[in-house]
PDB file of C-alpha atoms in Angstrom:
ATOM      1  CA  UNK O 195       0.000   0.000   0.000  1.00 87.00           C
ATOM      2  CA  UNK O 196       1.353   3.417  -0.965  1.00 96.00           C
ATOM      3  CA  UNK O 197       1.680   6.051   1.756  1.00 98.00           C
ATOM      4  CA  UNK O 198       1.386   9.813   1.952  1.00 98.00           C
ATOM      5  CA  UNK O 199       3.400  11.517   4.682  1.00 98.00           C
ATOM      6  CA  UNK O 200       1.231  13.861   6.763  1.00 98.00           C
ATOM      7  CA  UNK O 201       3.873  15.877   8.587  1.00 98.00           C
ATOM      8  CA  UNK O 202       2.945  18.611  11.030  1.00 98.00           C
ATOM      9  CA  UNK O 203       3.679  20.612  14.148  1.00 96.00           C
ATOM     10  CA  UNK O 204       0.858  21.335  16.585  1.00 94.00           C
ATOM     11  CA  UNK O 205       0.807  23.110  19.954  1.00 88.00           C
ATOM     12  CA  UNK O 206      -2.890  23.548  20.752  1.00 88.00           C
ATOM     13  CA  UNK O 207      -4.232  20.531  18.887  1.00 93.00           C
ATOM     14  CA  UNK O 208      -5.855  22.296  15.919  1.00 95.00           C
ATOM     15  CA  UNK O 209      -3.216  21.332  13.370  1.00 96.00           C
ATOM     16  CA  UNK O 210      -3.129  17.748  14.711  1.00 96.00           C
ATOM     17  CA  UNK O 211      -6.895  17.453  14.248  1.00 97.00           C
ATOM     18  CA  UNK O 212      -6.670  18.764  10.699  1.00 97.00           C
ATOM     19  CA  UNK O 213      -3.882  16.225  10.080  1.00 98.00           C
ATOM     20  CA  UNK O 214      -6.196  13.405  11.150  1.00 98.00           C
ATOM     21  CA  UNK O 215      -8.913  14.657   8.767  1.00 98.00           C
ATOM     22  CA  UNK O 216      -6.373  14.795   5.936  1.00 98.00           C
ATOM     23  CA  UNK O 217      -5.296  11.247   6.824  1.00 98.00           C
ATOM     24  CA  UNK O 218      -8.946  10.145   6.629  1.00 98.00           C
ATOM     25  CA  UNK O 219      -9.200  11.627   3.149  1.00 98.00           C
ATOM     26  CA  UNK O 220      -6.021   9.844   2.061  1.00 98.00           C
ATOM     27  CA  UNK O 221      -7.417   6.548   3.352  1.00 98.00           C
ATOM     28  CA  UNK O 222     -10.557   7.014   1.234  1.00 98.00           C
ATOM     29  CA  UNK O 223      -8.459   6.458  -1.918  1.00 98.00           C
ATOM     30  CA  UNK O 224      -8.124   2.711  -2.598  1.00 98.00           C
ATOM     31  CA  UNK O 225      -4.580   1.462  -2.106  1.00 97.00           C
ATOM     32  CA  UNK O 226      -3.441   4.590  -0.256  1.00 98.00           C
ATOM     33  CA  UNK O 227      -2.746   5.230   3.417  1.00 98.00           C
ATOM     34  CA  UNK O 228      -1.397   8.059   5.561  1.00 98.00           C
ATOM     35  CA  UNK O 229       1.764   8.071   7.639  1.00 98.00           C
ATOM     36  CA  UNK O 230       1.268  10.646  10.425  1.00 98.00           C
ATOM     37  CA  UNK O 231       4.451  12.243  11.752  1.00 97.00           C
ATOM     38  CA  UNK O 232       5.330  15.376  13.685  1.00 96.00           C
ATOM     39  CA  UNK O 233       8.421  17.543  13.962  1.00 95.00           C
ATOM     40  CA  UNK O 234      10.049  18.032  17.370  1.00 91.00           C
ATOM     41  CA  UNK O 235       9.868  21.438  19.035  1.00 88.00           C
ATOM     42  CA  UNK O 236      12.931  23.661  18.949  1.00 85.00           C
ATOM     43  CA  UNK O 237      14.529  24.757  22.196  1.00 75.00           C
ATOM     44  CA  UNK O 238      16.154  28.111  22.884  1.00 71.00           C
ATOM     45  CA  UNK O 239      18.762  26.213  24.909  1.00 67.00           C
ATOM     46  CA  UNK O 240      20.596  24.115  22.360  1.00 60.00           C
ATOM     47  CA  UNK O 241      21.936  21.650  24.929  1.00 60.00           C
ATOM     48  CA  UNK O 242      18.374  20.508  25.632  1.00 60.00           C
ATOM     49  CA  UNK O 243      17.217  17.817  23.269  1.00 61.00           C
ATOM     50  CA  UNK O 244      13.700  16.622  22.613  1.00 59.00           C
ATOM     51  CA  UNK O 245      12.797  13.162  23.857  1.00 61.00           C
ATOM     52  CA  UNK O 246      13.206  10.481  21.149  1.00 61.00           C
ATOM     53  CA  UNK O 247       9.458   9.842  21.177  1.00 63.00           C
ATOM     54  CA  UNK O 248       6.747  12.451  21.797  1.00 68.00           C
ATOM     55  CA  UNK O 249       4.637  12.068  24.931  1.00 71.00           C
ATOM     56  CA  UNK O 250       1.512  11.597  22.800  1.00 76.00           C
ATOM     57  CA  UNK O 251       0.329  11.877  19.220  1.00 80.00           C
ATOM     58  CA  UNK O 252       2.286  11.015  16.099  1.00 91.00           C
ATOM     59  CA  UNK O 253       5.937   9.917  16.303  1.00 92.00           C
ATOM     60  CA  UNK O 254       8.709  12.289  15.277  1.00 93.00           C
ATOM     61  CA  UNK O 255       9.561  12.345  11.591  1.00 96.00           C
ATOM     62  CA  UNK O 256      12.672  10.602  10.321  1.00 96.00           C
ATOM     63  CA  UNK O 257      14.432  11.452   7.081  1.00 96.00           C
ATOM     64  CA  UNK O 258      13.552   7.990   5.746  1.00 97.00           C
ATOM     65  CA  UNK O 259       9.848   8.960   5.896  1.00 98.00           C
ATOM     66  CA  UNK O 260      10.426  11.447   3.074  1.00 98.00           C
ATOM     67  CA  UNK O 261      11.924   8.821   0.776  1.00 97.00           C
ATOM     68  CA  UNK O 262       9.473   6.061   1.650  1.00 98.00           C
ATOM     69  CA  UNK O 263       6.290   8.057   1.034  1.00 98.00           C
ATOM     70  CA  UNK O 264       4.747   8.911  -2.332  1.00 98.00           C
ATOM     71  CA  UNK O 265       3.652  12.422  -1.363  1.00 98.00           C
ATOM     72  CA  UNK O 266       3.691  14.872   1.521  1.00 98.00           C
ATOM     73  CA  UNK O 267       1.112  17.070   3.242  1.00 98.00           C
ATOM     74  CA  UNK O 268       2.804  19.626   5.505  1.00 98.00           C
ATOM     75  CA  UNK O 269       1.029  21.414   8.354  1.00 98.00           C
ATOM     76  CA  UNK O 270       1.892  24.183  10.780  1.00 98.00           C
ATOM     77  CA  UNK O 271       0.169  26.698  13.010  1.00 96.00           C
ATOM     78  CA  UNK O 272       0.463  30.262  11.792  1.00 95.00           C
ATOM     79  CA  UNK O 273       3.091  32.427  13.446  1.00 94.00           C
ATOM     80  CA  UNK O 274       2.738  36.034  12.268  1.00 94.00           C
ATOM     81  CA  UNK O 275       1.755  34.953   8.758  1.00 95.00           C
ATOM     82  CA  UNK O 276       4.444  32.292   8.508  1.00 97.00           C
ATOM     83  CA  UNK O 277       5.096  28.673   9.484  1.00 97.00           C
ATOM     84  CA  UNK O 278       6.145  27.867  13.045  1.00 96.00           C
ATOM     85  CA  UNK O 279       9.866  27.652  13.847  1.00 96.00           C
ATOM     86  CA  UNK O 280       9.938  23.835  14.324  1.00 96.00           C
ATOM     87  CA  UNK O 281       8.623  23.272  10.782  1.00 97.00           C
ATOM     88  CA  UNK O 282      11.093  25.769   9.310  1.00 97.00           C
ATOM     89  CA  UNK O 283      13.931  24.229  11.349  1.00 95.00           C
ATOM     90  CA  UNK O 284      13.112  20.780   9.965  1.00 97.00           C
ATOM     91  CA  UNK O 285      12.904  22.056   6.379  1.00 98.00           C
ATOM     92  CA  UNK O 286      16.187  23.953   6.767  1.00 97.00           C
ATOM     93  CA  UNK O 287      17.928  20.662   7.570  1.00 96.00           C
ATOM     94  CA  UNK O 288      16.941  18.946   4.311  1.00 97.00           C
ATOM     95  CA  UNK O 289      19.914  20.039   2.192  1.00 97.00           C
ATOM     96  CA  UNK O 290      20.986  16.471   1.355  1.00 97.00           C
ATOM     97  CA  UNK O 291      17.420  15.523   0.406  1.00 98.00           C
ATOM     98  CA  UNK O 292      17.229  18.594  -1.841  1.00 98.00           C
ATOM     99  CA  UNK O 293      20.488  17.652  -3.589  1.00 98.00           C
ATOM    100  CA  UNK O 294      19.366  14.028  -3.989  1.00 97.00           C
ATOM    101  CA  UNK O 295      15.872  14.922  -5.230  1.00 98.00           C
ATOM    102  CA  UNK O 296      14.143  12.877  -2.529  1.00 98.00           C
ATOM    103  CA  UNK O 297      10.866  14.803  -2.913  1.00 98.00           C
ATOM    104  CA  UNK O 298      11.168  15.690  -6.604  1.00 98.00           C
ATOM    105  CA  UNK O 299       8.063  14.801  -8.584  1.00 98.00           C
ATOM    106  CA  UNK O 300       5.981  13.958  -5.516  1.00 98.00           C
ATOM    107  CA  UNK O 301       2.637  15.704  -4.897  1.00 98.00           C
ATOM    108  CA  UNK O 302       2.597  18.021  -1.889  1.00 98.00           C
ATOM    109  CA  UNK O 303       0.010  20.099  -0.066  1.00 98.00           C
ATOM    110  CA  UNK O 304      -0.111  22.300   3.024  1.00 98.00           C
ATOM    111  CA  UNK O 305      -2.458  23.108   5.913  1.00 98.00           C
ATOM    112  CA  UNK O 306      -2.585  25.521   8.854  1.00 98.00           C
ATOM    113  CA  UNK O 307      -4.569  26.904  11.777  1.00 97.00           C
ATOM    114  CA  UNK O 308      -4.888  30.455  13.089  1.00 95.00           C
ATOM    115  CA  UNK O 309      -6.578  32.118  16.043  1.00 92.00           C
ATOM    116  CA  UNK O 310      -8.402  34.663  13.884  1.00 90.00           C
ATOM    117  CA  UNK O 311     -10.064  34.774  10.493  1.00 87.00           C
ATOM    118  CA  UNK O 312      -7.444  37.198   9.158  1.00 88.00           C
ATOM    119  CA  UNK O 313      -4.509  35.733  11.051  1.00 91.00           C
ATOM    120  CA  UNK O 314      -2.296  35.021   8.047  1.00 94.00           C
ATOM    121  CA  UNK O 315      -3.587  31.639   6.879  1.00 95.00           C
ATOM    122  CA  UNK O 316      -2.941  32.176   3.195  1.00 96.00           C
ATOM    123  CA  UNK O 317       0.529  33.680   3.645  1.00 97.00           C
ATOM    124  CA  UNK O 318       1.459  30.773   5.929  1.00 98.00           C
ATOM    125  CA  UNK O 319       0.258  28.242   3.357  1.00 98.00           C
ATOM    126  CA  UNK O 320       2.193  30.017   0.605  1.00 98.00           C
ATOM    127  CA  UNK O 321       5.331  30.207   2.774  1.00 97.00           C
ATOM    128  CA  UNK O 322       5.216  26.429   3.277  1.00 98.00           C
ATOM    129  CA  UNK O 323       4.834  25.841  -0.457  1.00 98.00           C
ATOM    130  CA  UNK O 324       8.057  27.675  -1.332  1.00 98.00           C
ATOM    131  CA  UNK O 325      10.520  25.098   0.097  1.00 98.00           C
ATOM    132  CA  UNK O 326       8.384  22.288  -1.327  1.00 98.00           C
ATOM    133  CA  UNK O 327       8.719  23.866  -4.771  1.00 98.00           C
ATOM    134  CA  UNK O 328      12.498  24.065  -4.281  1.00 98.00           C
ATOM    135  CA  UNK O 329      12.457  20.326  -3.574  1.00 98.00           C
ATOM    136  CA  UNK O 330      10.641  19.732  -6.863  1.00 98.00           C
ATOM    137  CA  UNK O 331       7.255  18.827  -5.393  1.00 98.00           C
ATOM    138  CA  UNK O 332       4.059  19.158  -7.402  1.00 98.00           C
ATOM    139  CA  UNK O 333       1.867  21.527  -5.382  1.00 98.00           C
ATOM    140  CA  UNK O 334      -1.746  20.440  -4.871  1.00 98.00           C
ATOM    141  CA  UNK O 335      -4.446  22.828  -3.708  1.00 98.00           C
ATOM    142  CA  UNK O 336      -8.209  22.790  -3.389  1.00 98.00           C
ATOM    143  CA  UNK O 337      -9.996  23.912  -6.567  1.00 97.00           C
ATOM    144  CA  UNK O 338     -13.169  25.983  -6.530  1.00 96.00           C
ATOM    145  CA  UNK O 339     -14.956  23.022  -8.111  1.00 96.00           C
ATOM    146  CA  UNK O 340     -15.214  21.938  -4.457  1.00 96.00           C
ATOM    147  CA  UNK O 341     -18.463  23.662  -3.332  1.00 96.00           C
ATOM    148  CA  UNK O 342     -17.473  23.933   0.352  1.00 95.00           C
ATOM    149  CA  UNK O 343     -14.653  26.283  -0.619  1.00 95.00           C
ATOM    150  CA  UNK O 344     -17.186  28.865  -1.808  1.00 95.00           C
ATOM    151  CA  UNK O 345     -19.568  28.706   1.147  1.00 94.00           C
ATOM    152  CA  UNK O 346     -17.310  28.148   4.161  1.00 93.00           C
ATOM    153  CA  UNK O 347     -17.508  30.889   6.787  1.00 91.00           C
ATOM    154  CA  UNK O 348     -14.544  29.490   8.714  1.00 92.00           C
ATOM    155  CA  UNK O 349     -11.276  28.069   7.321  1.00 92.00           C
ATOM    156  CA  UNK O 350     -10.472  26.679   3.914  1.00 93.00           C
ATOM    157  CA  UNK O 351      -8.532  28.204   1.022  1.00 95.00           C
ATOM    158  CA  UNK O 352      -7.507  27.200  -2.494  1.00 97.00           C
ATOM    159  CA  UNK O 353      -3.905  27.114  -1.199  1.00 98.00           C
ATOM    160  CA  UNK O 354      -4.631  24.375   1.341  1.00 98.00           C
ATOM    161  CA  UNK O 355      -6.768  23.294   4.260  1.00 98.00           C
ATOM    162  CA  UNK O 356      -7.109  25.598   7.249  1.00 97.00           C
ATOM    163  CA  UNK O 357      -8.853  26.093  10.586  1.00 96.00           C
ATOM    164  CA  UNK O 358      -9.861  29.179  12.541  1.00 95.00           C
ATOM    165  CA  UNK O 359      -9.499  28.333  16.233  1.00 92.00           C
ATOM    166  CA  UNK O 360     -10.987  31.638  17.422  1.00 87.00           C
ATOM    167  CA  UNK O 361     -10.420  33.584  20.607  1.00 84.00           C
ATOM    168  CA  UNK O 362     -11.183  30.505  22.731  1.00 85.00           C
ATOM    169  CA  UNK O 363      -8.561  28.440  20.824  1.00 86.00           C
ATOM    170  CA  UNK O 364     -11.060  25.735  19.890  1.00 88.00           C
ATOM    171  CA  UNK O 365      -9.066  22.909  18.239  1.00 91.00           C
ATOM    172  CA  UNK O 366     -12.140  21.237  16.711  1.00 93.00           C
ATOM    173  CA  UNK O 367     -12.472  21.919  12.962  1.00 96.00           C
ATOM    174  CA  UNK O 368     -15.860  23.090  11.702  1.00 95.00           C
ATOM    175  CA  UNK O 369     -17.756  20.759   9.371  1.00 96.00           C
ATOM    176  CA  UNK O 370     -16.498  22.700   6.341  1.00 97.00           C
ATOM    177  CA  UNK O 371     -12.911  22.747   7.595  1.00 97.00           C
ATOM    178  CA  UNK O 372     -12.936  19.002   8.243  1.00 97.00           C
ATOM    179  CA  UNK O 373     -14.524  18.328   4.865  1.00 98.00           C
ATOM    180  CA  UNK O 374     -11.981  20.470   3.009  1.00 98.00           C
ATOM    181  CA  UNK O 375      -9.102  18.778   4.861  1.00 98.00           C
ATOM    182  CA  UNK O 376     -10.415  15.369   3.746  1.00 98.00           C
ATOM    183  CA  UNK O 377     -10.793  16.680   0.187  1.00 98.00           C
ATOM    184  CA  UNK O 378      -7.161  17.827   0.228  1.00 98.00           C
ATOM    185  CA  UNK O 379      -6.006  14.433   1.509  1.00 98.00           C
ATOM    186  CA  UNK O 380      -7.982  12.639  -1.198  1.00 98.00           C
ATOM    187  CA  UNK O 381      -6.565  14.907  -3.913  1.00 98.00           C
ATOM    188  CA  UNK O 382      -2.945  14.324  -2.880  1.00 98.00           C
ATOM    189  CA  UNK O 383      -3.490  10.557  -2.591  1.00 98.00           C
ATOM    190  CA  UNK O 384      -5.307  10.378  -5.917  1.00 98.00           C
ATOM    191  CA  UNK O 385      -2.578  12.325  -7.717  1.00 98.00           C
ATOM    192  CA  UNK O 386       0.176  10.216  -6.111  1.00 98.00           C
ATOM    193  CA  UNK O 387      -1.662   7.061  -7.219  1.00 97.00           C
ATOM    194  CA  UNK O 388      -1.974   8.342 -10.789  1.00 97.00           C
ATOM    195  CA  UNK O 389       1.691   9.318 -10.909  1.00 96.00           C
ATOM    196  CA  UNK O 390       2.700   5.826  -9.785  1.00 93.00           C
ATOM    197  CA  UNK O 391       0.831   4.174 -12.685  1.00 86.00           C
TER     198      UNK O 391
END
C-alpha cells in the first residue's frame, strides 16, 4: 500500500486534528494510506534535546519517511503569517534531500490553523509551499470546483486546508474545515496514485 506523509507541528491541537482529517481523506483512496508524523519542538537552549518519542500523538519524523512516502502534506500553526519555527527548522535541515531529489516529482500540499479569520492563513500556506517547490514537489491545492470552498464561513482556502481556532482556541475543525481537509487528503493521494501508474 502506498503512503502519503502527513507531517505537522501542533501546539494547541488544531493542526493535529486537521492532520487526522487529511489522513482520513487519504485513506478514502483505494490502495493509499497516511503516515502521520510530527516535527520536534525547537529549544532556545541548544543543549536541551527533545525526547526520542513524543509524549503523545504522532511519532517524530525521520528522514527515511520522506523517501518512503509517495507524497507529503505539511502542516503548521500560523506564526505572524508564517510557518512555526519547528517546521522551518526541519525544512532547513533537508539540504541532502534537496540535492538528492528525494521529494522531486511527488505531490505536496499544506495546511494551517490560526486564532483569527485574518490571522495570516494564506501567507502561511504560501510560505510552506516555497521550500516544497524548491524540492521539486508538485503543489496540490483545493480547486473551486469543491463547493465547500465557496460557502465556508470558517477556514479553507484554495492554497490548502485551514482552521480558525478563534479567541477561545477551539481545536475542533468546523464541518467545512474538516470536509476540506479530507478533500485535500484525497486529492494528494489520488494524484500520487496516478503518478505511480
